[in-house]
mmCIF file of C-alpha atoms in Angstrom:
data_model
loop_
_atom_site.group_PDB
_atom_site.id
_atom_site.type_symbol
_atom_site.label_atom_id
_atom_site.label_comp_id
_atom_site.label_asym_id
_atom_site.label_seq_id
_atom_site.Cartn_x
_atom_site.Cartn_y
_atom_site.Cartn_z
ATOM 1 C CA MET A 4 -43.094 63.140 146.763
ATOM 2 C CA ALA A 5 -41.875 64.788 143.564
ATOM 3 C CA ALA A 6 -44.182 67.770 144.033
ATOM 4 C CA ARG A 7 -42.926 68.379 147.564
ATOM 5 C CA SER A 8 -39.267 68.212 146.555
ATOM 6 C CA TYR A 9 -39.801 70.586 143.629
ATOM 7 C CA GLY A 10 -41.684 72.984 145.895
ATOM 8 C CA ALA A 11 -38.851 73.014 148.415
ATOM 9 C CA ARG A 12 -36.307 73.781 145.701
ATOM 10 C CA PHE A 13 -38.532 76.505 144.320
ATOM 11 C CA LEU A 14 -38.515 78.299 147.690
ATOM 12 C CA CYS A 15 -34.741 78.076 148.033
ATOM 13 C CA GLN A 16 -33.573 78.510 144.441
ATOM 14 C CA PRO A 17 -36.354 79.958 142.267
ATOM 15 C CA ALA A 18 -34.150 80.816 139.295
ATOM 16 C CA ALA A 19 -32.549 77.392 139.147
ATOM 17 C CA VAL A 20 -35.905 75.623 139.338
ATOM 18 C CA LYS A 21 -37.420 77.750 136.580
ATOM 19 C CA ILE A 22 -34.506 76.809 134.341
ATOM 20 C CA MET A 23 -34.886 73.163 135.290
ATOM 21 C CA PHE A 24 -38.612 73.227 134.462
ATOM 22 C CA ARG A 25 -37.881 74.859 131.112
ATOM 23 C CA CYS A 26 -35.359 72.102 130.324
ATOM 24 C CA VAL A 27 -37.760 69.356 131.334
ATOM 25 C CA SER A 28 -40.608 70.886 129.343
ATOM 26 C CA ALA A 29 -38.427 71.220 126.256
ATOM 27 C CA ALA A 30 -37.175 67.657 126.557
ATOM 28 C CA ALA A 31 -40.718 66.348 127.000
ATOM 29 C CA GLN A 32 -41.865 67.851 123.681
ATOM 30 C CA PRO A 33 -41.728 65.502 120.676
ATOM 31 C CA GLN A 34 -38.839 66.277 118.382
ATOM 32 C CA PRO A 35 -39.759 67.349 114.845
ATOM 33 C CA GLY A 36 -37.776 64.513 113.281
ATOM 34 C CA SER A 37 -39.301 61.743 115.408
ATOM 35 C CA ASP A 38 -42.560 60.006 114.549
ATOM 36 C CA PHE A 39 -43.008 57.320 117.190
ATOM 37 C CA LEU A 40 -46.722 56.960 116.387
ATOM 38 C CA LYS A 41 -45.962 56.473 112.679
ATOM 39 C CA GLY A 42 -48.658 58.903 111.636
ATOM 40 C CA GLU A 43 -51.385 57.258 113.727
ATOM 41 C CA PRO A 44 -53.491 59.440 116.041
ATOM 42 C CA HIS A 45 -52.758 59.054 119.734
ATOM 43 C CA ARG A 46 -56.077 57.322 120.425
ATOM 44 C CA LYS A 47 -54.854 54.390 118.283
ATOM 45 C CA HIS A 48 -51.555 54.023 120.135
ATOM 46 C CA PRO A 49 -51.061 50.314 121.033
ATOM 47 C CA GLY A 50 -50.542 51.242 124.683
ATOM 48 C CA VAL A 51 -53.978 52.844 125.008
ATOM 49 C CA THR A 52 -56.651 50.460 126.290
ATOM 50 C CA ASN A 53 -60.128 50.612 124.821
ATOM 51 C CA LEU A 54 -62.034 48.930 127.643
ATOM 52 C CA LYS A 55 -64.705 51.203 129.044
ATOM 53 C CA THR A 56 -65.847 51.332 132.662
ATOM 54 C CA VAL A 57 -66.182 47.775 133.948
ATOM 55 C CA ARG A 58 -69.344 46.810 135.790
ATOM 56 C CA LEU A 59 -69.983 43.737 137.873
ATOM 57 C CA PRO A 60 -72.206 41.129 136.211
ATOM 58 C CA GLU A 61 -75.749 41.704 137.392
ATOM 59 C CA GLU A 62 -75.982 38.211 138.941
ATOM 60 C CA LEU A 63 -72.765 38.777 140.912
ATOM 61 C CA GLN A 64 -73.865 42.205 142.090
ATOM 62 C CA LEU A 65 -77.260 40.942 143.272
ATOM 63 C CA ALA A 66 -75.642 37.988 145.069
ATOM 64 C CA ALA A 67 -73.164 40.285 146.863
ATOM 65 C CA GLN A 68 -75.948 42.641 147.930
ATOM 66 C CA SER A 69 -77.987 39.721 149.247
ATOM 67 C CA ILE A 70 -75.031 38.428 151.278
ATOM 68 C CA ILE A 71 -74.401 41.873 152.758
ATOM 69 C CA HIS A 72 -78.072 42.146 153.767
ATOM 70 C CA THR A 73 -78.112 38.687 155.375
ATOM 71 C CA ILE A 74 -74.668 37.705 156.642
ATOM 72 C CA GLY A 75 -73.252 41.242 156.558
ATOM 73 C CA ALA A 76 -75.967 42.450 158.906
ATOM 74 C CA GLN A 77 -74.425 40.225 161.607
ATOM 75 C CA VAL A 78 -70.902 41.630 161.083
ATOM 76 C CA PRO A 79 -70.304 44.475 163.568
ATOM 77 C CA GLN A 80 -69.122 47.779 162.053
ATOM 78 C CA LEU A 81 -69.006 46.384 158.529
ATOM 79 C CA ALA A 82 -68.492 49.777 156.842
ATOM 80 C CA VAL A 83 -65.705 50.798 159.234
ATOM 81 C CA ARG A 84 -63.913 47.451 158.923
ATOM 82 C CA THR A 85 -64.233 47.571 155.134
ATOM 83 C CA HIS A 86 -62.528 50.976 155.054
ATOM 84 C CA LYS A 87 -59.748 49.801 157.378
ATOM 85 C CA LEU A 88 -59.122 46.634 155.375
ATOM 86 C CA THR A 89 -58.950 48.626 152.133
ATOM 87 C CA ASN A 90 -56.336 50.970 153.587
ATOM 88 C CA PHE A 91 -54.363 48.033 154.992
ATOM 89 C CA LEU A 92 -54.282 46.154 151.681
ATOM 90 C CA TRP A 93 -53.210 49.255 149.750
ATOM 91 C CA SER A 94 -50.401 50.065 152.187
ATOM 92 C CA ARG A 95 -49.178 46.486 152.548
ATOM 93 C CA LYS A 96 -45.743 45.573 151.246
ATOM 94 C CA ARG A 97 -44.694 42.330 149.633
ATOM 95 C CA ALA A 98 -43.143 39.645 151.775
ATOM 96 C CA VAL A 99 -39.351 39.416 151.644
ATOM 97 C CA GLU A 100 -38.197 36.380 149.673
ATOM 98 C CA ASP A 101 -36.168 33.771 151.552
ATOM 99 C CA LEU A 102 -33.312 34.021 149.055
ATOM 100 C CA THR A 103 -33.101 37.791 149.502
ATOM 101 C CA LEU A 104 -33.128 37.380 153.276
ATOM 102 C CA ARG A 105 -30.341 34.790 153.175
ATOM 103 C CA GLN A 106 -28.207 36.963 150.894
ATOM 104 C CA LYS A 107 -28.644 39.919 153.237
ATOM 105 C CA ALA A 108 -27.705 37.779 156.257
ATOM 106 C CA VAL A 109 -24.548 36.489 154.537
ATOM 107 C CA SER A 110 -23.528 40.023 153.567
ATOM 108 C CA MET A 111 -24.050 41.314 157.122
ATOM 109 C CA GLU A 112 -22.155 38.377 158.612
ATOM 110 C CA LYS A 113 -19.227 38.894 156.237
ATOM 111 C CA GLU A 114 -19.039 42.601 157.092
ATOM 112 C CA LEU A 115 -19.086 41.900 160.844
ATOM 113 C CA TRP A 116 -16.357 39.255 160.482
ATOM 114 C CA GLU A 117 -14.130 41.679 158.568
ATOM 115 C CA LYS A 118 -14.529 44.350 161.241
ATOM 116 C CA ALA A 119 -13.817 41.844 164.012
ATOM 117 C CA THR A 120 -10.684 40.390 162.402
ATOM 118 C CA GLN A 121 -9.230 43.862 161.832
ATOM 119 C CA LYS A 122 -8.936 44.333 165.564
ATOM 120 C CA THR A 123 -5.679 43.151 167.125
ATOM 121 C CA GLY A 124 -5.522 40.579 169.884
ATOM 122 C CA ASP A 125 -6.544 37.011 170.418
ATOM 123 C CA PHE A 126 -10.220 36.033 170.380
ATOM 124 C CA ASP A 127 -12.313 32.915 170.747
ATOM 125 C CA GLU A 128 -13.603 32.086 167.276
ATOM 126 C CA GLN A 129 -16.647 30.164 168.559
ATOM 127 C CA VAL A 130 -17.663 32.986 170.899
ATOM 128 C CA LEU A 131 -17.228 35.540 168.133
ATOM 129 C CA GLU A 132 -19.278 33.416 165.727
ATOM 130 C CA ASP A 133 -22.153 33.147 168.221
ATOM 131 C CA ARG A 134 -22.011 36.881 168.887
ATOM 132 C CA ILE A 135 -22.089 37.724 165.165
ATOM 133 C CA ARG A 136 -24.968 35.331 164.540
ATOM 134 C CA LYS A 137 -27.038 36.930 167.323
ATOM 135 C CA LYS A 138 -26.201 40.393 165.981
ATOM 136 C CA VAL A 139 -27.281 39.436 162.442
ATOM 137 C CA LEU A 140 -30.568 37.906 163.642
ATOM 138 C CA SER A 141 -31.285 40.939 165.800
ATOM 139 C CA ASP A 142 -30.650 43.388 162.961
ATOM 140 C CA LEU A 143 -32.729 41.353 160.511
ATOM 141 C CA ARG A 144 -35.690 41.251 162.883
ATOM 142 C CA ARG A 145 -35.406 45.007 163.387
ATOM 143 C CA THR A 146 -35.081 45.984 159.716
ATOM 144 C CA THR A 147 -37.101 43.328 157.839
ATOM 145 C CA TYR A 148 -40.742 43.967 157.008
ATOM 146 C CA ARG A 149 -42.878 41.582 159.050
ATOM 147 C CA TRP A 150 -45.334 40.095 156.586
ATOM 148 C CA THR A 151 -48.036 37.858 158.037
ATOM 149 C CA PRO A 152 -50.819 36.098 156.125
ATOM 150 C CA LEU A 153 -54.436 37.088 156.685
ATOM 151 C CA LYS A 154 -56.670 34.304 157.950
ATOM 152 C CA TYR A 155 -60.098 34.758 156.410
ATOM 153 C CA ASP A 156 -62.930 33.490 158.559
ATOM 154 C CA GLU A 157 -66.604 34.039 157.702
ATOM 155 C CA GLU A 158 -66.696 37.615 159.030
ATOM 156 C CA LEU A 159 -63.439 38.758 157.443
ATOM 157 C CA GLY A 160 -64.493 37.113 154.175
ATOM 158 C CA VAL A 161 -67.614 39.293 154.037
ATOM 159 C CA VAL A 162 -65.533 42.375 154.893
ATOM 160 C CA TYR A 163 -63.111 41.488 152.092
ATOM 161 C CA MET A 164 -66.022 41.024 149.694
ATOM 162 C CA ALA A 165 -67.385 44.470 150.506
ATOM 163 C CA ALA A 166 -63.918 45.990 150.110
ATOM 164 C CA ARG A 167 -62.456 44.242 147.069
ATOM 165 C CA LEU A 168 -65.097 42.421 145.022
ATOM 166 C CA ALA A 169 -65.653 45.220 142.497
ATOM 167 C CA GLY A 170 -62.004 46.284 142.292
ATOM 168 C CA GLY A 171 -60.712 42.737 142.003
ATOM 169 C CA TYR A 172 -63.167 41.869 139.247
ATOM 170 C CA ALA A 173 -62.365 45.049 137.311
ATOM 171 C CA ALA A 174 -58.605 44.445 137.461
ATOM 172 C CA VAL A 175 -58.878 40.847 136.231
ATOM 173 C CA ARG A 176 -61.454 41.747 133.581
ATOM 174 C CA ARG A 177 -59.208 44.453 132.160
ATOM 175 C CA ALA A 178 -56.200 42.106 132.021
ATOM 176 C CA LEU A 179 -58.197 39.360 130.303
ATOM 177 C CA ASN A 180 -59.625 41.884 127.869
ATOM 178 C CA GLU A 181 -56.081 42.759 126.777
ATOM 179 C CA ILE A 182 -55.344 39.068 126.143
ATOM 180 C CA LYS A 183 -58.514 38.703 124.121
ATOM 181 C CA LYS A 184 -57.769 41.856 122.128
ATOM 182 C CA ARG A 185 -54.235 40.711 121.255
ATOM 183 C CA ASP A 186 -55.240 37.134 120.384
ATOM 184 C CA PRO A 187 -58.910 36.938 119.360
ATOM 185 C CA SER A 188 -58.508 33.258 118.436
ATOM 186 C CA PHE A 189 -57.444 32.265 121.960
ATOM 187 C CA ALA A 190 -60.135 29.970 123.424
ATOM 188 C CA PRO A 191 -59.047 28.380 126.730
ATOM 189 C CA GLN A 192 -60.791 25.205 127.828
ATOM 190 C CA SER A 193 -59.621 25.003 131.462
ATOM 191 C CA LEU A 194 -58.663 27.431 134.216
ATOM 192 C CA LEU A 195 -56.677 27.004 137.442
ATOM 193 C CA ASP A 196 -57.003 29.910 139.890
ATOM 194 C CA PHE A 197 -54.567 29.528 142.791
ATOM 195 C CA GLY A 198 -55.566 31.844 145.629
ATOM 196 C CA SER A 199 -59.034 32.241 144.144
ATOM 197 C CA GLY A 200 -60.617 34.185 147.007
ATOM 198 C CA LEU A 201 -64.081 35.328 145.959
ATOM 199 C CA GLY A 202 -63.855 33.623 142.563
ATOM 200 C CA THR A 203 -63.671 36.885 140.610
ATOM 201 C CA VAL A 204 -61.259 35.319 138.105
ATOM 202 C CA SER A 205 -63.891 32.722 137.232
ATOM 203 C CA TRP A 206 -66.537 35.396 136.731
ATOM 204 C CA ALA A 207 -64.232 37.512 134.564
ATOM 205 C CA SER A 208 -63.049 34.489 132.562
ATOM 206 C CA HIS A 209 -66.621 33.369 131.981
ATOM 207 C CA SER A 210 -67.443 36.857 130.683
ATOM 208 C CA CYS A 211 -64.619 36.548 128.135
ATOM 209 C CA TRP A 212 -64.590 32.859 127.223
ATOM 210 C CA GLY A 213 -67.838 31.378 128.522
ATOM 211 C CA ASP A 214 -68.316 29.412 125.301
ATOM 212 C CA SER A 215 -64.984 27.584 125.443
ATOM 213 C CA LEU A 216 -64.233 27.135 129.161
ATOM 214 C CA LYS A 217 -65.214 23.643 130.266
ATOM 215 C CA GLU A 218 -63.537 23.416 133.677
ATOM 216 C CA MET A 219 -62.508 25.996 136.292
ATOM 217 C CA VAL A 220 -60.671 24.907 139.440
ATOM 218 C CA CYS A 221 -60.516 27.474 142.246
ATOM 219 C CA VAL A 222 -57.988 26.771 145.007
ATOM 220 C CA ASP A 223 -57.949 28.771 148.243
ATOM 221 C CA SER A 224 -56.642 27.711 151.655
ATOM 222 C CA SER A 225 -59.565 29.438 153.418
ATOM 223 C CA ALA A 226 -62.610 27.175 153.613
ATOM 224 C CA PRO A 227 -64.962 30.067 154.586
ATOM 225 C CA MET A 228 -63.740 32.011 151.546
ATOM 226 C CA ASN A 229 -64.508 29.055 149.273
ATOM 227 C CA ILE A 230 -68.002 28.796 150.779
ATOM 228 C CA LEU A 231 -68.530 32.528 150.212
ATOM 229 C CA ALA A 232 -67.348 32.267 146.596
ATOM 230 C CA GLU A 233 -69.789 29.403 146.017
ATOM 231 C CA ARG A 234 -72.629 31.424 147.576
ATOM 232 C CA LEU A 235 -71.852 34.237 145.148
ATOM 233 C CA LEU A 236 -71.963 31.758 142.282
ATOM 234 C CA LYS A 237 -75.388 30.514 143.421
ATOM 235 C CA GLY A 238 -76.883 33.941 144.119
ATOM 236 C CA ASN A 239 -76.770 33.438 147.906
ATOM 237 C CA ASN A 240 -79.138 30.478 147.593
ATOM 238 C CA GLU A 241 -77.632 27.127 148.544
ATOM 239 C CA ARG A 242 -80.345 25.177 146.709
ATOM 240 C CA ALA A 243 -80.069 27.166 143.489
ATOM 241 C CA GLU A 244 -78.057 26.140 140.453
ATOM 242 C CA PRO A 245 -74.780 28.057 139.961
ATOM 243 C CA HIS A 246 -74.829 30.896 137.449
ATOM 244 C CA PHE A 247 -72.343 28.918 135.369
ATOM 245 C CA LYS A 248 -71.255 25.337 135.902
ATOM 246 C CA GLN A 249 -67.997 23.374 135.848
ATOM 247 C CA VAL A 250 -66.534 25.423 138.738
ATOM 248 C CA TYR A 251 -64.828 23.399 141.470
ATOM 249 C CA PHE A 252 -63.570 24.770 144.793
ATOM 250 C CA ARG A 253 -60.624 23.181 146.589
ATOM 251 C CA GLN A 254 -58.461 24.020 149.611
ATOM 252 C CA PHE A 255 -55.352 22.422 148.133
ATOM 253 C CA LEU A 256 -53.805 21.973 144.721
ATOM 254 C CA PRO A 257 -54.723 18.745 142.915
ATOM 255 C CA VAL A 258 -52.371 15.864 143.679
ATOM 256 C CA SER A 259 -51.979 15.019 140.000
ATOM 257 C CA PRO A 260 -51.522 17.553 137.170
ATOM 258 C CA LYS A 261 -54.085 15.496 135.196
#
């Protein structure tokens, strides 16, 4: 977006843009009197991460490949659906919070009331209230992003695995690595993953704190997704022992915090 707007200004006002770029470049250069790195080389800046390219654990990678060869072979157009799901997830917006929606509705209703009362003449207050309410609901439906949850069945779970297993694991692994780097003494004993999906948080947590973690509870509303996560943990072999134990899959949060 920024490149396109700068290009348009360059075509219309080349001299002005050149000056602007000179100003920006000069401002971006460190000032001689400032030493924000305190003499340290840039590679040791606290904002620079030192985690190299993250790879899936070999057991998880082999299990995913096995599932794709067995269950994935029965999913029509797996590669095409994986690409579409990836694009959809990247372009998806967050759902609008209820509080934000209510505040917007109140603001719209207040504005419509002020416009209506400014007009002269008698009016039926109840009729006007119904009309304003319908107008507000209509405008909200037209302008509010319609977020709907995805319902993961067995097929869509495999598609999601092919699309997001590696990326999801890498993102969580990098975040946990930062925690471990900042507090090397941190040794968690339990884990609650709400919205656990494929169980990548458990895999990443086990890679970081496998010696201290004694219990991992994975909660996901999709039963097929929980089954798929357990298959990954057992290497796509229902009779095999899980790669690491003390992992429990649930569809709902525990009734008691204990």
